[in-house]
Structure formats: C-alpha cells, structure tokens
Amino acid sequence: MPAGTYIGKVDGVTSSPNGTLPVIHLSPPVPFTVELHQGAVYTFFGLDREAKSIYNFDVLVSDNGVDSLLANVTVHVLDVNDNSPVFTRQMYNVSMKVDTPVSTVILMLRATDVDLRNQLVYSIVSHPSPFAIDSTTGTLSVEQALDKPGYAVRVQVSDGIFNTQAWVYITAIFPDEVVG
C-alpha cells in the first residue's frame, strides 16, 4: 500500500464553530495521518502486509479541551503480489542409475512465496531434457531413457508475475562393464 493511500474517514473531525482546528493525537504511534478538516485517514508511508498485516490505534480529537472524540481504528493491510517465489535451494544434485525406469520420481522441488494466495507453477526451462516436472507439485521425474553420464536441468517456479530459477545436476551411473 503506497504512501498517501486513502484508508477511510474518522467522523466528527471538523473545524470548530469559532474556526479553530482540532488537535488530533494517534496512539500508539502509527504510519497514518488524519487530515485536520475532514478526518480523512491516509497512509504516512508505504505499508507491506508481510511486515505487518493489522494496525489498531486510537484517534483522539479535541477542541482546546472543550469537546473531544475518541475513535478506535483497525486497518487491515491487503496483500499484493510483490515478492518472488524462492526455491529451498538454488542447486540440487541427484545421482541415479542410467537404467532408471521412465516415470520414476527423482526429486521433489520445493518453493515458497510469502505473498498470500499465489499459485506456484513449476517448469523446466532448459530443453531438450529427458526429464519432466509436474507443474503444480514440483515433482521431477524421468520422462525418457537416459543416454548420457550427466545432465544440467534448469528449472523455474513462477507465481504469475515473478519467476525464480534453480539448477538440478543429475549424474547417471552406468553399471560396471563386464569383461568377457
């Protein structure tokens, strides 16, 4: 939520009949300001739900001690997609037999995103590859027979706006050759 965002209005904040402006006190100190003439509440600086999601504070308005108004205000900071997903590791190493059957799961990739309600989508960005990834679970499996001793597979996770990549290094172990 950027600085200067309108939050709402505290009713009863107006100039007095004699033209004096009210005195406004916010308790505890919070990143909001109340406009003196109409009581409009604005953010004083940018807010981030991941840092703090709820603000509770009192607004005390007085007119030279004659009249006063006390309002309790609760502000719920909404979430926006402003953070990238993060893999649990930036590099993974896997060793497996070269004759590992197709469809065998070799790695469960995991990523997190501190933003709420983001659906993460996994994919392989280095092609061609004899591996497949489940786009919703991050499960990496063998898709076709292996024919090389090693593979470098670049994987990606996306939250719809931000992408993060990692490497999976796969070593295919060949059986010992039988000398006849």
mmCIF file of C-alpha atoms in Angstrom:
data_model
loop_
_atom_site.group_PDB
_atom_site.id
_atom_site.type_symbol
_atom_site.label_atom_id
_atom_site.label_comp_id
_atom_site.label_asym_id
_atom_site.label_seq_id
_atom_site.Cartn_x
_atom_site.Cartn_y
_atom_site.Cartn_z
ATOM 1 C CA MET A 1 0.000 0.000 0.000
ATOM 2 C CA PRO A 2 1.815 3.183 -1.126
ATOM 3 C CA ALA A 3 2.230 6.366 0.907
ATOM 4 C CA GLY A 4 -0.758 8.700 0.649
ATOM 5 C CA THR A 5 -3.320 5.913 0.215
ATOM 6 C CA TYR A 6 -6.771 6.879 1.486
ATOM 7 C CA ILE A 7 -7.838 4.481 4.253
ATOM 8 C CA GLY A 8 -11.152 5.926 5.437
ATOM 9 C CA LYS A 9 -12.638 8.714 7.499
ATOM 10 C CA VAL A 10 -12.955 9.436 11.200
ATOM 11 C CA ASP A 11 -16.352 11.144 11.612
ATOM 12 C CA GLY A 12 -16.555 14.212 13.810
ATOM 13 C CA VAL A 13 -13.221 15.733 12.799
ATOM 14 C CA THR A 14 -14.102 19.241 11.643
ATOM 15 C CA SER A 15 -13.164 22.804 12.404
ATOM 16 C CA SER A 16 -14.925 24.192 15.470
ATOM 17 C CA PRO A 17 -17.588 26.912 15.098
ATOM 18 C CA ASN A 18 -15.019 29.522 16.164
ATOM 19 C CA GLY A 19 -12.736 28.428 13.310
ATOM 20 C CA THR A 20 -10.035 26.720 15.366
ATOM 21 C CA LEU A 21 -8.617 23.476 14.084
ATOM 22 C CA PRO A 22 -8.919 20.349 16.197
ATOM 23 C CA VAL A 23 -5.952 18.706 17.892
ATOM 24 C CA ILE A 24 -5.508 15.116 16.744
ATOM 25 C CA HIS A 25 -3.484 12.521 18.616
ATOM 26 C CA LEU A 26 -2.863 8.965 17.335
ATOM 27 C CA SER A 27 -1.979 6.331 19.926
ATOM 28 C CA PRO A 28 0.185 4.296 19.689
ATOM 29 C CA PRO A 29 2.327 5.955 17.006
ATOM 30 C CA VAL A 30 1.301 4.507 13.640
ATOM 31 C CA PRO A 31 2.149 5.134 9.969
ATOM 32 C CA PHE A 32 -1.074 7.068 9.336
ATOM 33 C CA THR A 33 -2.102 10.687 9.301
ATOM 34 C CA VAL A 34 -5.540 12.235 9.819
ATOM 35 C CA GLU A 35 -6.489 15.265 7.726
ATOM 36 C CA LEU A 36 -7.499 18.140 10.026
ATOM 37 C CA HIS A 37 -10.564 19.487 8.202
ATOM 38 C CA GLN A 38 -12.459 16.344 7.217
ATOM 39 C CA GLY A 39 -10.917 13.486 9.225
ATOM 40 C CA ALA A 40 -9.657 11.550 6.202
ATOM 41 C CA VAL A 41 -7.095 8.891 7.193
ATOM 42 C CA TYR A 42 -4.121 8.346 4.869
ATOM 43 C CA THR A 43 -1.010 6.183 4.985
ATOM 44 C CA PHE A 44 2.008 8.213 6.006
ATOM 45 C CA PHE A 45 4.412 5.876 4.199
ATOM 46 C CA GLY A 46 4.175 2.633 2.237
ATOM 47 C CA LEU A 47 2.831 -0.432 4.056
ATOM 48 C CA ASP A 48 3.659 -4.077 3.390
ATOM 49 C CA ARG A 49 1.424 -6.901 4.611
ATOM 50 C CA GLU A 50 4.412 -9.186 5.055
ATOM 51 C CA ALA A 51 5.877 -6.727 7.593
ATOM 52 C CA LYS A 52 2.617 -6.022 9.468
ATOM 53 C CA SER A 53 -0.890 -7.021 8.448
ATOM 54 C CA ILE A 54 -3.089 -5.264 11.048
ATOM 55 C CA TYR A 55 -2.861 -1.870 12.729
ATOM 56 C CA ASN A 56 -5.025 -0.976 15.729
ATOM 57 C CA PHE A 57 -4.908 2.568 17.077
ATOM 58 C CA ASP A 58 -6.958 5.265 18.767
ATOM 59 C CA VAL A 59 -7.672 8.675 17.315
ATOM 60 C CA LEU A 60 -8.288 11.342 19.949
ATOM 61 C CA VAL A 61 -9.695 14.600 18.598
ATOM 62 C CA SER A 62 -10.097 17.592 20.901
ATOM 63 C CA ASP A 63 -11.035 21.231 20.530
ATOM 64 C CA ASN A 64 -8.998 23.086 23.163
ATOM 65 C CA GLY A 65 -10.186 20.610 25.781
ATOM 66 C CA VAL A 66 -13.866 21.569 25.408
ATOM 67 C CA ASP A 67 -15.123 18.794 23.139
ATOM 68 C CA SER A 68 -13.365 15.523 22.455
ATOM 69 C CA LEU A 69 -13.914 12.444 20.358
ATOM 70 C CA LEU A 70 -12.203 9.073 20.724
ATOM 71 C CA ALA A 71 -12.331 6.579 17.860
ATOM 72 C CA ASN A 72 -10.729 3.145 17.695
ATOM 73 C CA VAL A 73 -9.445 2.361 14.211
ATOM 74 C CA THR A 74 -8.414 -1.018 12.776
ATOM 75 C CA VAL A 75 -6.656 -1.163 9.417
ATOM 76 C CA HIS A 76 -6.153 -4.497 7.611
ATOM 77 C CA VAL A 77 -3.313 -4.258 5.088
ATOM 78 C CA LEU A 78 -4.205 -6.097 1.882
ATOM 79 C CA ASP A 79 -1.708 -8.350 0.196
ATOM 80 C CA VAL A 80 -0.330 -7.697 -3.258
ATOM 81 C CA ASN A 81 1.994 -9.931 -5.231
ATOM 82 C CA ASP A 82 5.220 -8.054 -4.537
ATOM 83 C CA ASN A 83 7.611 -10.909 -3.694
ATOM 84 C CA SER A 84 9.288 -13.576 -5.808
ATOM 85 C CA PRO A 85 8.891 -17.263 -5.033
ATOM 86 C CA VAL A 86 12.037 -18.880 -3.628
ATOM 87 C CA PHE A 87 13.338 -22.418 -4.121
ATOM 88 C CA THR A 88 14.528 -24.117 -0.928
ATOM 89 C CA ARG A 89 17.905 -24.466 -2.703
ATOM 90 C CA GLN A 90 19.463 -22.810 -5.729
ATOM 91 C CA MET A 91 21.237 -26.008 -6.781
ATOM 92 C CA TYR A 92 20.253 -29.662 -6.437
ATOM 93 C CA ASN A 93 22.430 -32.738 -7.043
ATOM 94 C CA VAL A 94 20.914 -36.113 -7.885
ATOM 95 C CA SER A 95 22.617 -39.417 -8.684
ATOM 96 C CA MET A 96 20.682 -42.240 -10.277
ATOM 97 C CA LYS A 97 21.197 -45.385 -12.313
ATOM 98 C CA VAL A 98 21.249 -44.866 -16.056
ATOM 99 C CA ASP A 99 18.571 -47.559 -16.443
ATOM 100 C CA THR A 100 16.135 -45.895 -14.033
ATOM 101 C CA PRO A 101 12.636 -46.612 -15.384
ATOM 102 C CA VAL A 102 10.610 -43.914 -17.116
ATOM 103 C CA SER A 103 8.141 -42.137 -14.743
ATOM 104 C CA THR A 104 10.403 -42.646 -11.719
ATOM 105 C CA VAL A 105 10.363 -39.621 -9.406
ATOM 106 C CA ILE A 106 13.918 -38.446 -8.761
ATOM 107 C CA LEU A 107 13.372 -35.168 -6.859
ATOM 108 C CA MET A 108 10.657 -33.142 -5.165
ATOM 109 C CA LEU A 109 11.409 -29.466 -5.774
ATOM 110 C CA ARG A 110 10.002 -27.058 -3.206
ATOM 111 C CA ALA A 111 9.477 -23.327 -3.350
ATOM 112 C CA THR A 112 7.699 -20.823 -1.123
ATOM 113 C CA ASP A 113 6.209 -17.393 -1.616
ATOM 114 C CA VAL A 114 5.411 -15.077 1.300
ATOM 115 C CA ASP A 115 2.582 -13.460 -0.661
ATOM 116 C CA LEU A 116 -0.860 -14.883 0.048
ATOM 117 C CA ARG A 117 -2.943 -16.920 -2.377
ATOM 118 C CA ASN A 118 -0.263 -17.295 -5.041
ATOM 119 C CA GLN A 119 -0.367 -20.497 -7.032
ATOM 120 C CA LEU A 120 3.153 -21.589 -7.845
ATOM 121 C CA VAL A 121 3.825 -23.144 -11.251
ATOM 122 C CA TYR A 122 6.957 -25.245 -11.843
ATOM 123 C CA SER A 123 8.566 -25.772 -15.256
ATOM 124 C CA ILE A 124 11.752 -26.904 -16.993
ATOM 125 C CA VAL A 125 13.366 -24.100 -18.968
ATOM 126 C CA SER A 126 16.366 -25.982 -20.376
ATOM 127 C CA HIS A 127 15.314 -28.087 -23.358
ATOM 128 C CA PRO A 128 15.583 -30.728 -24.638
ATOM 129 C CA SER A 129 15.568 -32.762 -21.453
ATOM 130 C CA PRO A 130 14.777 -36.418 -20.714
ATOM 131 C CA PHE A 131 13.007 -35.239 -17.548
ATOM 132 C CA ALA A 132 9.536 -33.922 -16.784
ATOM 133 C CA ILE A 133 8.228 -31.757 -13.971
ATOM 134 C CA ASP A 134 4.721 -31.678 -12.519
ATOM 135 C CA SER A 135 3.708 -28.027 -12.813
ATOM 136 C CA THR A 136 1.748 -27.982 -9.553
ATOM 137 C CA THR A 137 3.783 -30.229 -7.240
ATOM 138 C CA GLY A 138 7.351 -29.642 -8.453
ATOM 139 C CA THR A 139 7.943 -33.401 -8.799
ATOM 140 C CA LEU A 140 10.821 -34.081 -11.202
ATOM 141 C CA SER A 141 10.751 -37.471 -12.928
ATOM 142 C CA VAL A 142 12.408 -39.417 -15.720
ATOM 143 C CA GLU A 143 10.482 -38.969 -18.976
ATOM 144 C CA GLN A 144 12.701 -40.940 -21.364
ATOM 145 C CA ALA A 145 15.645 -43.327 -21.256
ATOM 146 C CA LEU A 146 18.928 -41.768 -20.173
ATOM 147 C CA ASP A 147 21.879 -41.962 -22.532
ATOM 148 C CA LYS A 148 24.487 -39.590 -21.066
ATOM 149 C CA PRO A 149 26.523 -39.613 -17.846
ATOM 150 C CA GLY A 150 25.251 -36.219 -16.714
ATOM 151 C CA TYR A 151 22.528 -33.609 -17.182
ATOM 152 C CA ALA A 152 22.136 -29.987 -16.152
ATOM 153 C CA VAL A 153 18.455 -29.091 -15.939
ATOM 154 C CA ARG A 154 17.340 -25.511 -15.317
ATOM 155 C CA VAL A 155 14.002 -25.366 -13.506
ATOM 156 C CA GLN A 156 11.758 -22.411 -12.797
ATOM 157 C CA VAL A 157 8.963 -21.546 -10.398
ATOM 158 C CA SER A 158 6.526 -18.727 -11.130
ATOM 159 C CA ASP A 159 3.801 -17.012 -9.117
ATOM 160 C CA GLY A 160 2.273 -15.457 -12.233
ATOM 161 C CA ILE A 161 4.342 -12.273 -12.033
ATOM 162 C CA PHE A 162 7.753 -13.212 -10.639
ATOM 163 C CA ASN A 163 9.977 -16.137 -11.713
ATOM 164 C CA THR A 164 12.891 -17.778 -9.926
ATOM 165 C CA GLN A 165 15.238 -20.376 -11.378
ATOM 166 C CA ALA A 166 17.473 -23.105 -9.957
ATOM 167 C CA TRP A 167 19.735 -25.823 -11.357
ATOM 168 C CA VAL A 168 19.347 -29.578 -10.978
ATOM 169 C CA TYR A 169 22.536 -31.527 -11.734
ATOM 170 C CA ILE A 170 21.834 -35.184 -12.445
ATOM 171 C CA THR A 171 24.532 -37.825 -12.593
ATOM 172 C CA ALA A 172 23.606 -41.048 -14.401
ATOM 173 C CA ILE A 173 25.546 -44.002 -13.005
ATOM 174 C CA PHE A 174 26.379 -46.650 -15.606
ATOM 175 C CA PRO A 175 26.703 -50.282 -14.468
ATOM 176 C CA ASP A 176 30.214 -51.748 -14.440
ATOM 177 C CA GLU A 177 31.087 -53.255 -17.777
ATOM 178 C CA VAL A 178 31.537 -56.995 -17.697
ATOM 179 C CA VAL A 179 34.825 -58.096 -19.263
ATOM 180 C CA GLY A 180 34.217 -61.316 -21.187
#
